[in-house]
Amino acid sequence: MNADHIRTREFFAARADGWDARFPDEGPAFSAAVAELGLRLGDAVLDAGCGTGRALPALREAVGPGGTVLGADLTPEMLHAAVRAGRDRSAALALADVVRLPLREASLDAVFAAGLVAHLPDPGEGLRELARVVRPDGWLALFHPLGRAALAARQGREATPLDLRAEPNLGPLLRSSGWQMVSYTDEDSRFLALAVRRSTA
């Protein structure tokens, strides 16, 4: 692992045990975002950077028992917390770097990614890898249970136009990574950008 990976893992490892307790009311927002992904029964979906797995039960419900739900995260402690919460019953969990996924090309119908992009050392590289494993016309949901301004306030800063998730920045980044953004929502109660996998990158 490089220094960026080590810092990310250390950051989340130190917070894994109390992560769900810090944000106890965010479950409905995860479920609502999953619903907008438009998953069908039998689909295969990845929760990229799944953390403690808060989206996994909703993803399983959306694809049904015949679907495939995978959760991948770089931090073992986060995956252990997901297991303690019983969320491994909804998905197969893997300790994996989302920029080097152990998956075949075009093997997924969709990817759900909560809070992921801001933690990628090279967001373009990460989004290209997610595009690699999703079939053409498959879907990507970039989600956070707080909008940009609300998240910045929580962190004691202000949202700026340089923010990677600002619409003028995110749209071109997605396009250059094999995606086409089709909707963008940034309000205090949530951030959700939906993109479709382009047939050619």
mmCIF file of C-alpha atoms in Angstrom, residues 147-166 169 184 186 188:
data_model
loop_
_atom_site.group_PDB
_atom_site.id
_atom_site.type_symbol
_atom_site.label_atom_id
_atom_site.label_comp_id
_atom_site.label_asym_id
_atom_site.label_seq_id
_atom_site.Cartn_x
_atom_site.Cartn_y
_atom_site.Cartn_z
ATOM 1 C CA GLY A 147 -24.870 17.660 1.173
ATOM 2 C CA ARG A 148 -21.629 19.492 0.469
ATOM 3 C CA ALA A 149 -22.384 22.568 2.591
ATOM 4 C CA ALA A 150 -23.715 20.567 5.544
ATOM 5 C CA LEU A 151 -20.739 18.220 5.477
ATOM 6 C CA ALA A 152 -18.309 21.128 5.306
ATOM 7 C CA ALA A 153 -20.025 22.745 8.300
ATOM 8 C CA ARG A 154 -19.756 19.494 10.264
ATOM 9 C CA GLN A 155 -16.029 19.483 9.510
ATOM 10 C CA GLY A 156 -15.601 23.126 10.489
ATOM 11 C CA ARG A 157 -14.958 24.479 7.013
ATOM 12 C CA GLU A 158 -16.849 25.988 4.091
ATOM 13 C CA ALA A 159 -17.773 24.292 0.817
ATOM 14 C CA THR A 160 -15.857 25.834 -2.059
ATOM 15 C CA PRO A 161 -16.113 25.747 -5.864
ATOM 16 C CA LEU A 162 -12.922 23.664 -5.847
ATOM 17 C CA ASP A 163 -14.721 20.788 -4.111
ATOM 18 C CA LEU A 164 -14.425 17.663 -6.239
ATOM 19 C CA ARG A 165 -18.139 16.972 -5.729
ATOM 20 C CA ALA A 166 -19.241 20.392 -7.007
ATOM 21 C CA ASN A 169 -16.089 19.473 -11.374
ATOM 22 C CA TYR A 184 -27.254 15.624 -9.418
ATOM 23 C CA ASP A 186 -26.897 18.518 -3.401
ATOM 24 C CA ASP A 188 -28.442 19.671 3.255
#
